[in-house]
Amino acid sequence: MRLPPLNVNVWQRGVPLLHEPLLTLPMVGLIALALIGMTLASIRLCTGLGYFSGMTDVYAWGIWKTFNVMTLTALGSGGLGVGMAAWVFNRAKLHIVMRTAILTSLILYTTGLVGILIDIGRPWNFYNILLPWRWNEHSAMFEIMVCMPVYAFIFLAFENLPTVLGRLSYTGDAAMRERIHRWMPRLRSIYPYMLAGAYLLPIMHQSSLGALMLAAGPKVHPLWQSQFLPLLYVFQAGICGLAFVIFTLLASCSYWHRPLDRDVLSELGRAMGLLTLVWAVIRIADIAVRGQITEALSLDFYSILFLCEFLLTLVPAVVLLAPEARSDPRTLFNMTMLIGISGMAYRFIPTTVAYRPGARTYYFPSVAELFIAMGLISIAIIAYLIAVKRFAVLPAPLSEWYETVHDLEPDHKGVAQHGHPTHH
Amino acid sequence: MSLVSRRTALKVLAGGGLGSLATGQSAQASEALPTPPADAVAMLFDSTICTGCKACVVACTDANNLPPDTKMSGGIWQMPLDLNSETKNIIKLCQDPAKPENFSFVKHQCMHCLDPACVSACPFHALNKGAKGVVAWDGSLCIGCRYCEVACPFEVPKFEWDRFNPKIVKCEFCNHRLKEGFEPGCTSVCPTGAVVFGKRDDLLTRAKARITDHPGRYFESRVYGEKDAGGTQVLYLSGAPFKSIGLPDVPQYSLAGYATSVHKFLYKWMLIPAAVYGLLVAIMRRRWKVHQVTAAREEAETGLKEQL
């Protein structure tokens, strides 16, 4: 991939890619994939799961849960990873990439939740969530079923609201601007409380995703089965979230020829690397305490799988300790890919490859199952493309902001002087 | 399989530091086993007595109004290959491939664990352990997430994969028959007494007496289900190794306890989440104050509103 030249302190403001057409050839392909997937999904909801998936009673969970939810919401944890780094750990320069983080989070969580809806057999009984006396509060599945939708549709939606209001304050009429102007202070007054919740909830349900596999006990290979799964899963979510935001920024800026900001990217790479090192220490300590070191080095299939997964996480983290490596976009991109892929592998393996180790039967998704999964991913990409082309998400230099806004609304300066919000 | 005991894990979690990890290994045998309900019913299956007549399979289908699974026989007779959404009870022939004269019949159905993993996993108590310790399924609560299938170490719950409104199908100890004072379909028809019905305490004593009366007959001279997976309400005696007749090598403590201990600790009275939220709010309020000052200054300098 050709990466654009590197400049210092060039990301100053989120700017929409207004001049990019929405309907492109890739977009048509994505829409086709999304339509195929969702058509199959609608038929699936009216019939049985068996016709549309390779799942069996032995492998009762397929890729909709293990990949679209378990793995992709880890990538969608940028809102947690970048948000905690920027706000809680006060890495102020990361604020500029917050919109990218919370947008990818909202999109991946929403498509993940649609995946759960397609996957569960009796979705109409979900109303039980409203009846507290029917809750099994000790179940990790219950925690996820409550926490994930609340996080996505309340907290992530709230975090993304200023982006939408910012656009509306341009495209809307005077009454709309007046309303936004009146509502912004109220929104701001609850902002710190909402953000605190937006970090607590993903810590809760991302660790619960790890706790899910505790119930499978000896059905998960001992290199992965551990009571540290919740802790390791939530750390891995933070890591994957950071990795996915770095990947998204590098890929988008190179595709749409926007300059890169060395300081911000280096800071993201540092946070991701350090978090990965902490994760690696916990992972190894856990293996050692459970007396699984010999198992880990036995070089059978699972041992090799573990070593690949672990080394592909650890090596890039060590490489990223060097500031030169972090500020070179190519190295950062490669290391991010390694961390992201091995992190996804860690989140995917306990529910699939390491599930029922040594079994003679196996699970492989059916064609329809794969098309539905791809449909969900296509919807995610479509949503991302529309969002960054029409909303001020991807970071750019101020000069680009003035050019874009000038084309959109020639009299914007007048609006700003009257004290109306220009672009939130 | 060695799973770290829940006490160890909690110690480590509570300790927080990695230093306490070094003292990790603690004996799993010391874990308290779940106590069975006082009126716990049970089945005792003895593979050295079973002749494989499958009367219990037919009786189960009958008692539970299930359609006979005739897929394999081309619609001629009942011939399930395994427990499935039409079969709650099955007799299987287990043969040593090297020595075919070494064979054994085994009966599989729900084990009715004392502390069932499926019940602890189920988000809405659709699976519950009710009167007499019977593990039953309530369709009005089930969302069809199939977490019970993932959780069950014996792979008992089955799902109706081809139905629009799928049910979880598993042996419910003929709950409806117990209520009317009858014993379960399967035990009521067994001609040889290979499977018998009774109170768990009584059957455990009877099983142990058989072991004492016939030294060397039974594998490991022990009752499978007394402590396995924390104890079950279906007890097994076998001449062949338990694993060879499809009884998995599960830990001698409650798997549900292992699965839920972390959650029970983290979410007790919601204290830890509340404390974390309080801490986050305290930090965010400080950050927000500073942020507002910075944003106002930048707006004054550039004329641009901040982008949240």
XYZ file of C-alpha atoms in Angstrom:
732
model
C 0.000 0.000 0.000
C 1.295 3.486 -0.870
C 1.250 5.620 2.223
C 1.013 9.411 1.974
C 3.878 11.628 3.138
C 4.271 12.251 6.816
C 3.852 15.647 8.404
C 3.838 16.907 11.937
C 0.700 18.113 13.672
C -1.479 18.056 10.596
C -4.570 16.466 12.075
C -6.457 19.432 13.426
C -10.102 18.778 12.725
C -12.507 16.116 11.539
C -13.467 16.935 7.955
C -16.014 15.135 5.772
C -14.967 13.823 2.366
C -17.775 15.816 0.790
C -16.451 15.642 -2.752
C -16.243 11.866 -2.756
C -19.263 10.370 -4.535
C -21.332 7.972 -2.435
C -22.151 5.574 -5.241
C -18.893 4.016 -6.393
C -18.173 0.626 -7.913
C -17.004 -0.932 -4.605
C -20.128 0.508 -2.984
C -22.352 -1.256 -5.527
C -20.583 -4.540 -4.769
C -20.992 -4.009 -1.029
C -24.687 -3.209 -1.410
C -25.141 -6.399 -3.436
C -23.393 -8.458 -0.738
C -25.430 -6.765 1.984
C -28.679 -7.449 0.122
C -27.828 -11.119 -0.414
C -26.849 -11.511 3.238
C -29.905 -9.767 4.626
C -32.296 -11.581 2.289
C -30.890 -14.890 3.511
C -31.088 -13.614 7.089
C -34.768 -12.665 6.716
C -35.621 -16.100 5.336
C -33.600 -17.663 8.156
C -35.664 -15.735 10.743
C -38.846 -17.246 9.292
C -37.535 -20.821 9.194
C -34.971 -22.820 11.145
C -31.310 -22.210 11.896
C -30.290 -25.606 10.549
C -30.998 -24.718 6.911
C -28.752 -21.662 7.001
C -25.772 -22.735 9.041
C -23.262 -25.494 9.576
C -24.003 -25.451 13.300
C -24.900 -28.695 15.060
C -25.758 -29.715 18.605
C -22.060 -30.393 19.125
C -20.903 -27.035 17.723
C -23.899 -24.999 18.775
C -22.212 -21.665 18.113
C -21.134 -20.617 14.650
C -19.315 -17.651 13.134
C -22.162 -15.185 13.767
C -21.384 -15.419 17.454
C -17.718 -16.397 17.363
C -16.634 -13.976 14.619
C -19.257 -11.250 14.098
C -19.707 -10.752 17.846
C -16.774 -12.231 19.740
C -14.075 -11.071 17.314
C -15.484 -8.016 15.543
C -16.671 -6.235 18.694
C -13.055 -6.519 19.873
C -12.100 -4.560 16.758
C -15.020 -2.294 17.583
C -13.564 -1.473 20.991
C -11.786 1.629 19.721
C -14.311 3.654 21.683
C -12.997 1.938 24.802
C -9.279 1.755 23.925
C -8.770 5.197 22.381
C -11.363 6.783 24.683
C -9.696 5.529 27.866
C -6.280 6.616 26.556
C -7.496 10.068 25.505
C -9.786 10.926 28.410
C -8.928 8.770 31.411
C -5.168 8.574 30.844
C -5.127 12.119 29.510
C -3.364 11.538 26.177
C -4.823 14.818 24.909
C -3.531 14.559 21.349
C -5.682 11.467 20.798
C -8.909 13.524 20.954
C -8.583 14.179 17.239
C -9.115 10.472 16.429
C -11.965 9.954 18.905
C -14.617 10.346 16.213
C -13.019 7.618 14.116
C -12.921 5.378 17.196
C -16.525 5.871 18.321
C -17.830 5.588 14.756
C -16.115 2.233 14.139
C -17.320 1.071 17.560
C -20.942 2.000 16.890
C -20.903 0.330 13.483
C -19.262 -2.919 14.583
C -21.387 -3.219 17.724
C -24.605 -2.614 15.793
C -23.794 -5.211 13.131
C -22.700 -7.601 15.903
C -26.041 -7.168 17.652
C -27.889 -7.807 14.385
C -25.774 -10.964 14.158
C -26.998 -12.044 17.606
C -30.592 -11.389 16.537
C -30.165 -13.644 13.494
C -28.379 -16.255 15.570
C -30.728 -16.723 18.513
C -33.513 -19.206 17.950
C -36.327 -17.579 19.893
C -35.683 -13.822 19.668
C -39.274 -12.937 20.617
C -38.590 -14.132 24.164
C -36.037 -11.374 24.518
C -38.724 -9.269 26.224
C -37.753 -11.150 29.396
C -34.971 -8.595 29.663
C -37.621 -6.187 30.993
C -38.667 -8.516 33.818
C -35.921 -8.444 36.500
C -37.299 -11.436 38.411
C -36.532 -13.590 35.390
C -32.868 -12.581 35.187
C -30.045 -14.978 35.905
C -27.553 -12.361 37.004
C -24.780 -14.966 37.394
C -24.857 -15.784 33.694
C -22.212 -14.119 31.531
C -24.651 -14.407 28.614
C -27.224 -12.396 30.544
C -24.679 -9.677 31.330
C -23.806 -9.430 27.631
C -27.461 -9.421 26.524
C -28.180 -6.417 28.762
C -24.922 -4.559 28.579
C -24.117 -4.704 24.866
C -27.349 -3.190 23.485
C -27.366 -0.518 26.216
C -23.781 0.419 25.406
C -24.323 0.517 21.649
C -27.709 2.228 21.488
C -27.393 4.617 24.419
C -23.758 5.340 25.185
C -22.162 4.960 21.748
C -25.133 6.680 20.144
C -24.695 9.557 22.589
C -20.987 9.792 21.840
C -21.725 9.967 18.102
C -24.518 12.524 18.524
C -22.296 15.659 18.276
C -21.074 14.442 14.862
C -24.650 14.262 13.599
C -25.680 17.558 15.205
C -22.614 19.183 13.655
C -23.827 18.288 10.195
C -27.406 19.258 10.981
C -26.282 22.698 12.109
C -25.138 23.219 8.492
C -27.830 21.473 6.520
C -30.727 22.266 8.844
C -32.821 25.425 8.763
C -32.742 28.260 11.296
C -35.177 26.472 13.630
C -32.956 23.408 13.644
C -29.897 25.520 14.449
C -31.796 27.170 17.246
C -32.763 23.760 18.672
C -29.212 22.453 18.482
C -27.947 25.635 20.085
C -30.407 25.151 22.940
C -29.673 21.442 23.380
C -25.881 21.468 23.239
C -25.361 22.809 26.792
C -27.658 20.098 28.194
C -25.763 17.467 26.254
C -22.491 18.856 27.538
C -23.671 18.872 31.142
C -24.094 15.080 31.183
C -21.086 14.432 28.978
C -18.578 13.350 31.700
C -21.149 11.011 33.283
C -22.020 9.429 29.950
C -18.359 8.980 29.047
C -17.662 7.268 32.389
C -20.476 4.839 31.531
C -19.127 4.448 28.016
C -15.931 3.048 29.542
C -17.488 1.000 32.347
C -19.971 -0.899 30.156
C -17.506 -2.244 27.564
C -15.130 -3.253 30.370
C -18.070 -5.227 31.770
C -19.323 -6.946 28.645
C -15.974 -7.422 26.931
C -14.785 -9.292 30.037
C -18.081 -11.205 30.089
C -17.378 -12.366 26.542
C -14.325 -14.072 28.005
C -16.334 -15.360 30.963
C -18.709 -17.050 28.475
C -16.213 -19.775 27.763
C -15.632 -20.504 31.459
C -18.913 -22.412 31.398
C -17.529 -24.710 28.711
C -14.922 -25.858 31.268
C -12.903 -28.819 30.001
C -14.424 -28.459 26.513
C -11.923 -25.652 25.882
C -8.250 -26.616 25.494
C -6.257 -25.915 28.705
C -3.986 -23.432 26.909
C -7.059 -21.185 26.562
C -9.354 -22.292 29.402
C -8.563 -20.116 32.399
C -10.344 -18.003 34.966
C -8.259 -15.148 33.609
C -10.230 -15.280 30.347
C -12.353 -12.248 31.365
C -9.284 -10.142 32.139
C -7.415 -11.273 29.026
C -10.477 -10.670 26.840
C -11.058 -7.124 28.030
C -7.372 -6.230 27.564
C -7.440 -7.777 24.124
C -10.527 -5.678 23.321
C -8.611 -2.505 24.162
C -5.652 -3.660 22.077
C -7.771 -4.707 19.079
C -9.735 -1.442 19.326
C -6.558 0.632 19.163
C -5.206 -1.554 16.350
C -8.396 -1.167 14.334
C -8.424 2.625 14.723
C -4.779 2.813 13.572
C -5.601 0.521 10.640
C -8.702 2.526 9.732
C -6.822 5.835 9.851
C -3.838 4.602 7.830
C -6.003 2.854 5.239
C -8.456 5.764 4.878
C -5.812 8.475 4.704
C -3.858 6.553 2.122
C -6.972 5.807 0.052
C -8.261 9.371 0.088
C -4.797 10.997 0.004
C -4.877 12.741 3.327
C -1.658 13.548 5.193
C -0.730 11.518 8.268
C 0.016 12.909 11.697
C 3.171 11.382 13.126
C 2.577 12.457 16.725
C -0.941 11.065 16.977
C -0.157 7.790 15.223
C 2.955 7.287 17.329
C 0.949 7.886 20.497
C -1.675 5.348 19.386
C 1.064 2.853 18.567
C 2.647 3.403 21.978
C -0.626 2.814 23.831
C -1.300 -0.327 21.778
C 2.227 -1.665 22.293
C 2.274 -1.092 26.053
C -1.161 -2.628 26.517
C -0.051 -5.638 24.473
C 3.003 -6.108 26.700
C 0.808 -6.089 29.822
C -1.511 -8.595 28.141
C 1.416 -10.846 27.219
C 2.684 -10.866 30.821
C -0.753 -11.862 32.154
C -1.122 -14.516 29.458
C 2.230 -16.151 30.248
C 1.799 -15.839 34.022
C -1.595 -17.519 33.702
C -0.150 -20.384 31.624
C 2.661 -20.818 34.163
C 0.409 -20.787 37.234
C -1.875 -23.412 35.763
C 1.140 -25.602 35.088
C 0.656 -25.551 31.322
C 4.182 -24.497 30.271
C 5.115 -28.006 29.099
C 1.796 -28.208 27.242
C 2.563 -24.855 25.614
C 5.970 -26.074 24.436
C 4.898 -29.586 23.452
C 4.755 -28.515 19.779
C 1.537 -30.373 19.026
C -1.149 -28.627 16.974
C -2.532 -26.578 19.885
C 0.904 -25.702 21.213
C 1.988 -24.394 17.790
C -1.278 -22.494 17.471
C -0.689 -20.945 20.892
C 2.945 -20.065 20.122
C 1.996 -18.428 16.799
C -0.811 -16.457 18.422
C 1.388 -15.386 21.332
C 4.558 -14.512 19.397
C 2.605 -12.630 16.710
C 1.249 -10.474 19.527
C 4.449 -10.093 21.524
C 6.979 -9.402 18.730
C 5.188 -6.363 17.232
C 4.640 -5.004 20.746
C 8.383 -5.150 21.402
C 9.128 -3.590 18.008
C 6.744 -0.730 18.800
C 8.741 0.124 21.928
C 11.160 1.939 19.587
C 9.918 5.482 18.787
C 11.404 5.270 15.256
C 9.288 2.205 14.533
C 6.111 3.887 15.766
C 6.587 7.030 13.711
C 7.290 5.178 10.487
C 3.845 4.641 8.956
C 4.856 1.485 7.100
C 6.296 -0.233 10.187
C 3.373 0.942 12.286
C 0.930 -0.427 9.715
C 2.653 -3.818 9.559
C 2.954 -4.169 13.331
C -0.670 -3.081 13.764
C -1.782 -5.742 11.306
C 0.151 -8.396 13.242
C -1.253 -7.325 16.603
C -4.749 -7.016 15.172
C -4.733 -10.411 13.479
C -3.211 -12.262 16.447
C -5.589 -10.438 18.788
C -8.542 -11.488 16.643
C -7.146 -15.023 16.697
C -7.010 -14.973 20.500
C -10.636 -13.902 20.654
C -11.718 -16.427 18.017
C -9.809 -19.593 18.998
C -11.388 -20.515 22.394
C -14.862 -20.729 20.853
C -13.808 -22.549 17.688
C -10.441 -24.217 17.080
C -9.660 -24.906 20.751
C -13.284 -25.911 21.452
C -13.550 -29.666 22.011
C -9.849 -30.314 21.325
C -9.025 -33.600 19.662
C -12.610 -34.166 18.504
C -13.197 -36.116 15.324
C -16.179 -34.011 14.301
C -15.714 -30.428 13.235
C -17.663 -27.331 12.358
C -17.341 -25.330 9.190
C -19.776 -22.548 8.311
C -22.194 -23.232 5.462
C -22.315 -21.039 2.357
C -25.469 -19.253 3.550
C -23.892 -18.709 6.959
C -20.811 -17.147 5.332
C -22.979 -14.936 3.088
C -24.933 -13.664 6.095
C -21.683 -12.950 7.961
C -20.273 -11.172 4.896
C -23.549 -9.268 4.542
C -23.150 -7.920 8.062
C -19.547 -6.905 7.386
C -20.623 -5.249 4.115
C -23.257 -3.235 5.979
C -20.536 -2.129 8.397
C -18.286 -0.952 5.556
C -21.195 0.798 3.772
C -22.096 2.632 6.979
C -18.474 3.652 7.466
C -18.103 4.952 3.916
C -21.291 7.024 4.087
C -20.354 8.359 7.512
C -16.849 9.532 6.634
C -17.981 11.026 3.320
C -20.825 13.064 4.784
C -19.872 13.624 8.436
C -16.843 15.299 9.985
C -15.081 12.164 11.208
C -11.705 11.547 9.588
C -9.004 13.974 10.769
C -7.433 16.474 8.355
C -5.496 19.778 8.380
C -7.456 22.966 9.061
C -6.890 24.132 5.475
C -8.989 21.224 4.268
C -11.731 22.184 6.731
C -11.956 25.707 5.382
C -12.060 24.502 1.773
C -14.781 21.957 2.518
C -16.908 24.273 4.606
C -16.497 27.046 2.091
C -18.019 24.848 -0.597
C -20.781 23.653 1.653
C -21.923 26.922 3.140
C -20.437 30.139 1.753
C -21.783 32.254 4.618
C -20.536 30.002 7.428
C -18.418 32.746 8.981
C -21.510 34.814 9.526
C -23.130 31.902 11.329
C -20.103 31.435 13.547
C -20.033 35.111 14.509
C -23.620 34.941 15.612
C -22.635 32.395 18.163
C -24.318 29.412 16.556
C -22.465 26.157 16.675
C -20.708 25.754 13.375
C -19.640 22.174 13.336
C -19.630 19.922 16.320
C -7.668 -31.315 32.226
C -6.508 -29.079 34.949
C -8.616 -26.080 35.633
C -7.401 -23.717 38.276
C -9.726 -23.892 41.242
C -12.060 -21.017 41.803
C -10.592 -20.284 45.199
C -7.172 -19.894 43.623
C -8.507 -17.632 40.927
C -10.352 -15.471 43.419
C -7.281 -15.229 45.587
C -5.334 -14.066 42.584
C -8.063 -11.662 41.474
C -8.433 -10.220 44.957
C -4.680 -10.031 45.420
C -4.458 -8.200 42.150
C -0.684 -8.565 42.093
C 1.107 -11.148 40.043
C 3.076 -12.137 43.136
C 0.166 -14.115 44.488
C 0.123 -16.129 41.274
C 3.159 -18.044 42.457
C 1.174 -19.629 45.286
C -1.534 -20.627 42.818
C -1.788 -24.405 43.055
C -4.370 -25.487 45.574
C -5.996 -28.861 45.864
C -9.230 -29.169 43.942
C -10.324 -32.019 46.192
C -10.798 -29.568 49.042
C -13.596 -27.835 47.121
C -16.927 -28.304 48.832
C -19.236 -30.375 46.637
C -22.743 -29.072 46.042
C -25.303 -30.732 48.323
C -28.185 -32.548 46.653
C -31.728 -31.459 47.528
C -33.218 -33.570 50.364
C -35.785 -35.184 48.054
C -33.315 -35.704 45.176
C -34.420 -38.470 42.835
C -31.876 -40.497 40.897
C -31.247 -43.256 38.378
C -28.600 -45.905 38.751
C -27.380 -47.487 35.532
C -25.195 -50.583 35.652
C -23.562 -51.370 32.305
C -22.642 -54.875 33.443
C -26.355 -55.746 33.609
C -27.729 -53.952 30.516
C -28.503 -56.303 27.635
C -29.132 -53.523 25.131
C -32.801 -54.356 24.560
C -33.661 -50.642 24.144
C -37.037 -51.022 25.821
C -36.165 -47.837 27.735
C -35.625 -45.930 24.472
C -39.113 -46.799 23.264
C -40.624 -46.152 26.691
C -39.018 -42.696 26.766
C -40.383 -41.799 23.339
C -43.786 -42.998 24.507
C -43.782 -41.219 27.846
C -42.671 -37.926 26.323
C -44.850 -38.007 23.205
C -41.821 -37.801 20.939
C -41.873 -38.945 17.311
C -39.723 -42.062 16.803
C -36.486 -41.179 15.017
C -36.584 -43.454 11.969
C -34.243 -41.525 9.646
C -31.503 -44.176 9.616
C -33.854 -47.126 9.095
C -35.692 -45.571 6.176
C -38.887 -45.103 8.162
C -39.132 -48.695 9.387
C -38.129 -48.670 13.050
C -36.810 -46.317 15.699
C -33.080 -45.967 15.205
C -31.542 -42.814 16.673
C -27.777 -42.413 16.250
C -27.370 -40.189 19.294
C -29.363 -38.004 21.619
C -31.127 -35.497 19.372
C -34.136 -33.229 19.286
C -36.390 -36.320 19.002
C -34.475 -38.554 21.405
C -34.084 -37.853 25.113
C -32.741 -41.283 26.007
C -30.544 -43.680 24.061
C -28.792 -47.025 24.448
C -25.438 -47.256 22.717
C -23.168 -50.199 22.059
C -19.557 -49.457 22.922
C -17.028 -51.882 21.490
C -13.269 -52.103 21.808
C -12.166 -51.844 18.153
C -9.156 -54.121 18.804
C -11.144 -56.745 20.725
C -14.759 -56.748 19.520
C -15.688 -59.345 22.159
C -15.138 -56.596 24.734
C -18.316 -54.609 24.548
C -20.689 -52.787 26.784
C -24.063 -51.109 26.475
C -24.549 -47.666 27.911
C -27.573 -45.480 28.479
C -27.321 -41.742 27.888
C -29.738 -39.058 28.977
C -29.514 -35.855 31.040
C -27.302 -36.381 34.100
C -29.319 -33.926 36.243
C -26.175 -32.442 37.805
C -26.345 -31.248 41.401
C -24.964 -27.891 40.254
C -25.761 -27.865 36.524
C -23.579 -25.849 34.178
C -26.546 -25.329 31.845
C -28.646 -23.768 34.622
C -25.842 -21.437 35.659
C -25.295 -20.449 32.023
C -28.923 -19.844 31.007
C -29.533 -16.063 30.880
C -33.197 -16.212 31.908
C -33.589 -19.391 34.042
C -35.242 -21.204 31.119
C -33.264 -24.163 32.399
C -33.866 -24.578 36.091
C -33.292 -27.121 38.802
C -36.697 -27.656 40.359
C -38.389 -30.016 42.796
C -36.548 -33.296 43.424
C -33.517 -31.820 41.691
C -34.935 -32.299 38.210
C -33.353 -30.049 35.568
C -36.202 -28.869 33.339
C -36.681 -26.420 30.450
C -39.239 -23.594 30.349
C -39.963 -22.468 26.800
C -41.429 -19.107 27.787
C -38.033 -17.974 29.087
C -35.735 -19.431 26.421
C -34.276 -17.057 23.806
C -32.560 -19.894 21.926
C -28.971 -18.741 22.536
C -27.783 -22.355 22.940
C -25.363 -21.409 25.709
C -26.623 -24.525 27.558
C -25.310 -26.700 24.745
C -21.904 -25.042 25.011
C -21.903 -25.302 28.798
C -23.054 -28.918 29.277
C -20.000 -31.149 29.772
C -22.109 -34.189 28.790
C -23.498 -32.519 25.637
C -27.076 -33.379 26.563
C -29.321 -30.418 25.597
C -30.363 -30.604 21.952
C -31.822 -27.891 19.753
C -34.514 -28.165 17.084
C -32.371 -26.872 14.228
C -35.077 -27.109 11.568
C -37.918 -25.399 13.439
C -39.105 -21.799 13.253
C -39.868 -21.909 16.976
C -37.132 -24.249 18.176
C -37.197 -25.977 21.551
C -34.353 -27.200 23.710
C -34.963 -30.930 24.084
C -33.504 -32.921 26.952
C -34.509 -35.562 29.485
C -36.572 -33.947 32.238
C -36.680 -37.060 34.402
C -40.282 -37.595 33.221
C -41.257 -34.738 35.498
C -44.919 -35.122 34.515
C -44.868 -38.783 35.570
C -43.058 -38.064 38.856
C -45.810 -35.579 39.740
C -48.416 -38.298 39.334
C -46.432 -40.713 41.487
C -44.975 -42.800 38.660
C -41.334 -43.428 37.982
C -39.696 -42.314 34.706
C -40.592 -44.179 31.511
C -37.153 -45.688 31.049
C -36.698 -47.148 34.542
C -40.287 -48.422 34.635
C -39.735 -50.853 31.743
C -36.166 -52.093 32.235
C -36.502 -55.911 32.300
C -33.082 -56.621 33.859
C -32.840 -53.849 36.422
C -29.888 -52.320 34.601
C -31.433 -48.937 35.262
C -33.325 -48.384 38.485
C -35.107 -45.381 39.944
C -34.928 -44.207 43.562
C -33.698 -41.569 45.964
C -30.146 -40.458 45.299
C -28.919 -41.370 48.786
C -30.399 -44.869 48.572
C -29.080 -45.537 45.096
C -25.605 -44.338 46.033
C -25.584 -46.780 48.964
C -26.845 -49.568 46.705
C -24.200 -48.845 44.089
C -21.429 -48.888 46.677
C -22.765 -52.170 48.071
C -22.549 -53.698 44.587
C -18.927 -52.604 44.350
C -18.127 -54.216 47.719
C -20.024 -57.388 46.811
C -18.236 -57.781 43.473
C -14.639 -56.700 43.903
C -12.865 -56.216 40.588
C -16.046 -56.095 38.533
C -16.403 -52.355 38.334
C -14.043 -49.881 36.704
C -12.022 -47.961 39.299
C -14.360 -49.466 41.943
C -16.277 -46.233 42.053
C -19.626 -44.712 41.140
C -19.478 -42.265 38.233
C -21.616 -39.285 39.154
C -20.947 -39.296 42.876
C -18.474 -36.443 42.532
C -17.983 -36.061 38.799
C -18.811 -32.519 37.665
C -19.714 -31.858 41.302
C -22.078 -34.823 41.478
C -24.994 -35.895 39.304
C -28.403 -37.462 39.892
C -27.749 -40.186 37.358
C -25.204 -42.642 38.720
C -23.182 -45.116 36.672
C -21.441 -48.402 37.365
C -19.362 -49.757 34.512
C -17.096 -52.674 33.770
C -15.367 -50.778 30.967
C -13.467 -47.505 31.418
C -15.943 -44.649 31.798
C -14.404 -42.735 28.914
C -14.851 -45.726 26.566
C -18.601 -45.730 27.193
C -18.921 -42.016 26.525
C -18.761 -40.678 30.070
C -16.301 -37.780 29.791
C -13.361 -37.164 32.049
C -14.808 -34.189 33.926
C -13.316 -32.516 37.016
C -14.415 -33.709 40.463
C -15.902 -30.339 41.336
C -18.830 -28.246 40.186
C -18.230 -26.806 36.727
C -20.979 -24.274 37.293
C -19.099 -23.086 40.358
C -15.948 -22.710 38.285
C -17.848 -20.820 35.591
C -19.728 -18.375 37.806
C -17.268 -17.705 40.633
C -15.528 -14.874 38.778
C -18.858 -13.223 37.955
C -20.251 -13.722 41.441
C -17.158 -12.015 42.837
C -17.076 -9.130 40.351
C -20.806 -8.361 40.441
C -21.618 -8.957 44.092
C -24.132 -6.219 44.975
C -22.730 -4.375 41.939
C -20.125 -2.952 44.338
C -17.104 -3.243 42.051
C -18.873 -1.833 38.948
C -20.254 1.026 41.073
C -16.803 1.778 42.478
C -15.254 1.728 38.994
C -17.996 4.035 37.721
C -17.424 6.421 40.626
C -13.719 6.512 39.905
C -14.312 7.104 36.190
C -16.775 9.918 36.934
C -14.300 11.579 39.282
C -11.575 11.447 36.634
C -13.902 12.524 33.814
C -15.229 15.524 35.731
C -11.690 16.809 36.210
C -10.768 16.169 32.583
C -13.996 17.812 31.405
C -13.311 20.984 33.366
C -9.861 21.338 31.808
C -11.237 20.399 28.422
C -13.887 23.107 28.494
C -11.298 25.778 29.248
C -9.076 24.562 26.405
C -12.000 24.349 24.007
C -13.145 27.887 24.856
C -9.641 29.261 24.353
C -9.287 27.488 21.007
C -12.654 28.774 19.904
C -11.636 32.316 20.780
C -8.405 31.924 18.788
C -9.734 30.175 15.676
C -13.424 30.951 15.684
C -14.103 27.227 15.419
C -16.309 25.292 17.830
C -14.738 22.176 19.258
C -15.596 18.810 17.787
C -16.611 16.392 20.509
